[in-house]
Amino acid sequence: MKLQILFALLASASAFQVAPVAKPSTSLEAETSRRAAFAGIVAGVVAPAAAFASAGESPKFSVFGIIGDGGALSEGGAYGSDQPGRGKVYSPYSVYSEAGADAKWNQEGGYNGPEYIARKKAVLAETKVRLAKLPAYIEKKKWYEVKNELTRYMYETRGACTFLSKDNLERKEAQVEFFKAIEKITLNATLKNQEACQAAQEESLVKLDAFLKLV
């Protein structure tokens, strides 16, 4: 009787046991994922290259026009300078080719064209306007404003004078005299010499007018 009761209890206890669940093979799944990812990368690299390949030929590619086939398209190949027929680019940082004889810039005279020369003369016309502002600054002893006016827009003045006086000795001499006058303005503004600074400003306008008469 006791044995029957014991067997009954054991049978009841086994009914409440949780069946073991088989653990997934994580290493197998990871390997499968890696293979799928690698296959996707290879497909992404090979497919574009294959698009430029002819039947029976290996894919063509160019790396900056240095490695591979220089006649093939490349990524960032110095703005396409590695492509046949593209010609020499203006600079490594420009998307434009070097200006040829048929370029609009050269057809209109380039640096000797009337439009470019007019731009340089316009710089000198504006320079005269800037110089005319100096007496008000000098009178109020705003020395920083005086020097700032001479270096702000008038940064272009020297370049314009140098361009317009090239190959012309008389213009170069007038240019030098004008430069000396505006340098006197800067010097006397630094020394805070009001009277000398005003005299230099007046001289600079005279010298600029003399230069403008020659151009």
Short mmCIF file of C-alpha atoms in Angstrom, two decimals:
data_model
loop_
_atom_site.label_atom_id
_atom_site.label_comp_id
_atom_site.label_asym_id
_atom_site.label_seq_id
_atom_site.Cartn_x
_atom_site.Cartn_y
_atom_site.Cartn_z
CA MET A 1 0.00 0.00 0.00
CA LYS A 2 2.85 2.34 0.90
CA LEU A 3 4.61 1.52 -2.36
CA GLN A 4 1.50 2.36 -4.37
CA ILE A 5 1.20 5.76 -2.68
CA LEU A 6 4.91 6.51 -3.36
CA PHE A 7 4.59 5.66 -7.08
CA ALA A 8 1.50 7.85 -7.32
CA LEU A 9 3.35 10.84 -5.81
CA LEU A 10 6.31 10.43 -8.17
CA ALA A 11 4.00 10.28 -11.18
CA SER A 12 2.25 13.47 -10.08
CA ALA A 13 5.57 15.34 -9.60
CA SER A 14 6.87 14.38 -13.05
CA ALA A 15 3.75 15.83 -14.64
CA PHE A 16 4.76 19.36 -13.51
CA GLN A 17 8.34 19.25 -14.89
CA VAL A 18 9.14 21.83 -17.67
CA ALA A 19 10.34 20.27 -20.86
CA PRO A 20 13.85 21.53 -21.81
CA VAL A 21 13.91 23.95 -24.78
CA ALA A 22 16.65 23.49 -27.35
CA LYS A 23 18.94 26.58 -27.51
CA PRO A 24 19.50 28.06 -30.98
CA SER A 25 22.97 27.79 -32.46
CA THR A 26 24.07 31.43 -32.20
CA SER A 27 27.45 30.78 -33.81
CA LEU A 28 25.76 29.29 -36.87
CA GLU A 29 23.37 32.25 -37.19
CA ALA A 30 26.21 34.76 -36.81
CA GLU A 31 28.22 33.04 -39.52
CA THR A 32 25.21 33.10 -41.85
CA SER A 33 24.68 36.83 -41.17
CA ARG A 34 28.30 37.63 -41.88
CA ARG A 35 28.22 35.75 -45.16
CA ALA A 36 25.04 37.55 -46.24
CA ALA A 37 26.51 40.96 -45.40
CA PHE A 38 29.75 40.23 -47.24
CA ALA A 39 27.81 39.05 -50.28
CA GLY A 40 25.87 42.31 -50.28
CA ILE A 41 29.04 44.41 -50.14
CA VAL A 42 30.67 42.47 -52.97
CA ALA A 43 27.54 42.83 -55.08
CA GLY A 44 27.48 46.60 -54.46
CA VAL A 45 31.11 47.00 -55.55
CA VAL A 46 31.16 44.65 -58.50
CA ALA A 47 27.81 45.62 -60.03
CA PRO A 48 28.70 49.28 -60.85
CA ALA A 49 32.09 48.26 -62.24
CA ALA A 50 30.49 45.55 -64.35
CA ALA A 51 28.16 48.10 -65.88
CA PHE A 52 31.11 49.61 -67.75
CA ALA A 53 32.54 46.29 -68.89
CA SER A 54 32.07 44.95 -72.39
CA ALA A 55 31.12 41.35 -73.08
CA GLY A 56 34.04 39.03 -72.50
CA GLU A 57 36.11 41.70 -70.74
CA SER A 58 36.96 42.26 -67.12
CA PRO A 59 35.29 45.16 -65.32
CA LYS A 60 36.97 48.53 -65.93
CA PHE A 61 37.59 50.98 -63.16
CA SER A 62 39.83 53.91 -62.30
CA VAL A 63 40.90 55.14 -58.89
CA PHE A 64 41.54 58.89 -59.21
CA GLY A 65 42.92 58.27 -62.68
CA ILE A 66 46.05 56.71 -61.19
CA ILE A 67 45.19 53.06 -60.60
CA GLY A 68 43.27 51.00 -63.10
CA ASP A 69 41.97 52.00 -66.50
CA GLY A 70 42.43 55.75 -67.05
CA GLY A 71 39.71 55.69 -69.71
CA ALA A 72 37.03 54.55 -67.30
CA LEU A 73 34.86 56.66 -65.05
CA SER A 74 36.30 57.34 -61.62
CA GLU A 75 35.14 58.74 -58.33
CA GLY A 76 36.66 62.15 -57.59
CA GLY A 77 39.22 61.86 -60.38
CA ALA A 78 40.38 65.49 -60.12
CA TYR A 79 37.09 66.70 -61.61
CA GLY A 80 37.36 64.31 -64.53
CA SER A 81 40.84 65.38 -65.61
CA ASP A 82 41.65 61.69 -66.05
CA GLN A 83 39.04 61.39 -68.77
CA PRO A 84 40.15 61.37 -72.44
CA GLY A 85 39.36 64.58 -74.27
CA ARG A 86 38.62 66.53 -71.07
CA GLY A 87 41.76 68.62 -71.39
CA LYS A 88 43.73 70.39 -68.72
CA VAL A 89 41.65 71.76 -65.86
CA TYR A 90 42.05 75.38 -64.75
CA SER A 91 43.22 74.21 -61.32
CA PRO A 92 42.87 71.11 -59.08
CA TYR A 93 40.04 72.92 -57.29
CA SER A 94 38.07 73.98 -60.37
CA VAL A 95 35.50 72.05 -62.39
CA TYR A 96 36.31 74.14 -65.46
CA SER A 97 38.87 73.40 -68.13
CA GLU A 98 41.63 75.83 -68.96
CA ALA A 99 40.38 78.69 -71.14
CA GLY A 100 41.09 78.03 -74.81
CA ALA A 101 41.17 80.28 -77.83
CA ASP A 102 37.42 79.86 -78.30
CA ALA A 103 36.62 80.85 -74.69
CA LYS A 104 34.46 83.95 -74.26
CA TRP A 105 37.09 85.43 -71.94
CA ASN A 106 39.78 85.28 -74.64
CA GLN A 107 37.42 86.33 -77.42
CA GLU A 108 36.70 89.54 -75.51
CA GLY A 109 40.38 90.32 -75.07
CA GLY A 110 41.15 88.62 -71.74
CA TYR A 111 43.14 90.88 -69.43
CA ASN A 112 43.51 93.41 -72.24
CA GLY A 113 39.79 93.50 -72.98
CA PRO A 114 37.83 96.73 -72.48
CA GLU A 115 35.59 95.20 -69.79
CA TYR A 116 38.49 94.11 -67.59
CA ILE A 117 40.25 97.46 -67.97
CA ALA A 118 37.02 99.27 -67.11
CA ARG A 119 36.78 97.24 -63.87
CA LYS A 120 40.27 98.38 -62.85
CA LYS A 121 39.43 102.00 -63.59
CA ALA A 122 36.26 101.63 -61.52
CA VAL A 123 38.44 100.59 -58.56
CA LEU A 124 40.39 103.85 -58.84
CA ALA A 125 37.17 105.86 -59.11
CA GLU A 126 35.96 104.30 -55.86
CA THR A 127 39.40 104.90 -54.33
CA LYS A 128 38.92 108.62 -54.89
CA VAL A 129 35.60 108.43 -53.04
CA ARG A 130 37.27 106.64 -50.11
CA LEU A 131 40.08 109.19 -49.91
CA ALA A 132 37.50 111.98 -49.78
CA LYS A 133 36.10 110.48 -46.56
CA LEU A 134 39.39 110.85 -44.69
CA PRO A 135 39.24 114.57 -43.72
CA ALA A 136 36.20 113.91 -41.48
CA TYR A 137 38.08 111.10 -39.69
CA ILE A 138 41.26 113.17 -39.40
CA GLU A 139 39.36 116.14 -37.96
CA LYS A 140 37.85 113.92 -35.24
CA LYS A 141 41.19 112.13 -34.75
CA LYS A 142 39.68 108.76 -35.58
CA TRP A 143 43.04 107.30 -36.51
CA TYR A 144 41.81 103.73 -36.65
CA GLU A 145 39.15 104.72 -39.19
CA VAL A 146 41.74 106.51 -41.32
CA LYS A 147 43.97 103.44 -41.54
CA ASN A 148 41.01 101.12 -41.90
CA GLU A 149 39.76 103.08 -44.92
CA LEU A 150 43.17 102.73 -46.55
CA THR A 151 43.21 98.95 -46.16
CA ARG A 152 39.56 97.96 -46.50
CA TYR A 153 38.38 98.61 -50.05
CA MET A 154 41.65 100.22 -51.13
CA TYR A 155 43.32 96.85 -50.78
CA GLU A 156 42.43 96.59 -54.50
CA THR A 157 43.88 100.00 -55.36
CA ARG A 158 47.51 98.94 -55.62
CA GLY A 159 46.65 96.01 -57.86
CA ALA A 160 44.59 98.24 -60.16
CA CYS A 161 47.37 100.84 -60.41
CA THR A 162 50.00 98.20 -61.09
CA PHE A 163 47.88 96.61 -63.82
CA LEU A 164 47.09 99.91 -65.55
CA SER A 165 50.70 101.10 -65.45
CA LYS A 166 52.34 97.98 -66.88
CA ASP A 167 54.67 98.58 -69.83
CA ASN A 168 54.32 102.34 -69.39
CA LEU A 169 57.13 104.18 -67.63
CA GLU A 170 55.25 107.48 -67.19
CA ARG A 171 52.33 105.71 -65.53
CA LYS A 172 54.65 103.74 -63.26
CA GLU A 173 56.30 106.95 -62.06
CA ALA A 174 52.89 108.50 -61.35
CA GLN A 175 51.85 105.33 -59.57
CA VAL A 176 54.89 105.45 -57.28
CA GLU A 177 54.16 109.06 -56.35
CA PHE A 178 50.56 108.17 -55.48
CA PHE A 179 51.66 105.22 -53.36
CA LYS A 180 54.08 107.45 -51.45
CA ALA A 181 51.27 109.89 -50.68
CA ILE A 182 48.91 107.29 -49.22
CA GLU A 183 51.79 105.79 -47.24
CA LYS A 184 52.31 109.22 -45.67
CA ILE A 185 48.67 109.16 -44.59
CA THR A 186 49.13 105.81 -42.85
CA LEU A 187 52.36 106.94 -41.18
CA ASN A 188 50.95 110.19 -39.82
CA ALA A 189 47.74 108.47 -38.68
CA THR A 190 49.90 106.05 -36.71
CA LEU A 191 51.88 108.96 -35.24
CA LYS A 192 48.58 110.83 -34.63
CA ASN A 193 49.96 113.87 -36.42
CA GLN A 194 46.77 115.62 -37.47
CA GLU A 195 48.22 118.43 -39.58
CA ALA A 196 50.64 116.21 -41.53
CA CYS A 197 47.97 113.57 -42.04
CA GLN A 198 45.59 116.14 -43.56
CA ALA A 199 48.33 117.42 -45.87
CA ALA A 200 49.09 113.86 -47.00
CA GLN A 201 45.41 113.24 -47.75
CA GLU A 202 45.25 116.32 -49.96
CA GLU A 203 48.46 115.27 -51.71
CA SER A 204 47.11 111.79 -52.35
CA LEU A 205 44.10 113.18 -54.26
CA VAL A 206 46.39 115.31 -56.41
CA LYS A 207 48.65 112.36 -57.18
CA LEU A 208 45.68 110.10 -57.94
CA ASP A 209 44.25 112.66 -60.38
CA ALA A 210 47.63 112.88 -62.10
CA PHE A 211 47.70 109.11 -62.50
CA LEU A 212 44.12 108.96 -63.78
CA LYS A 213 44.92 111.48 -66.50
CA LEU A 214 47.47 109.04 -67.91
CA VAL A 215 45.13 106.05 -68.06
#
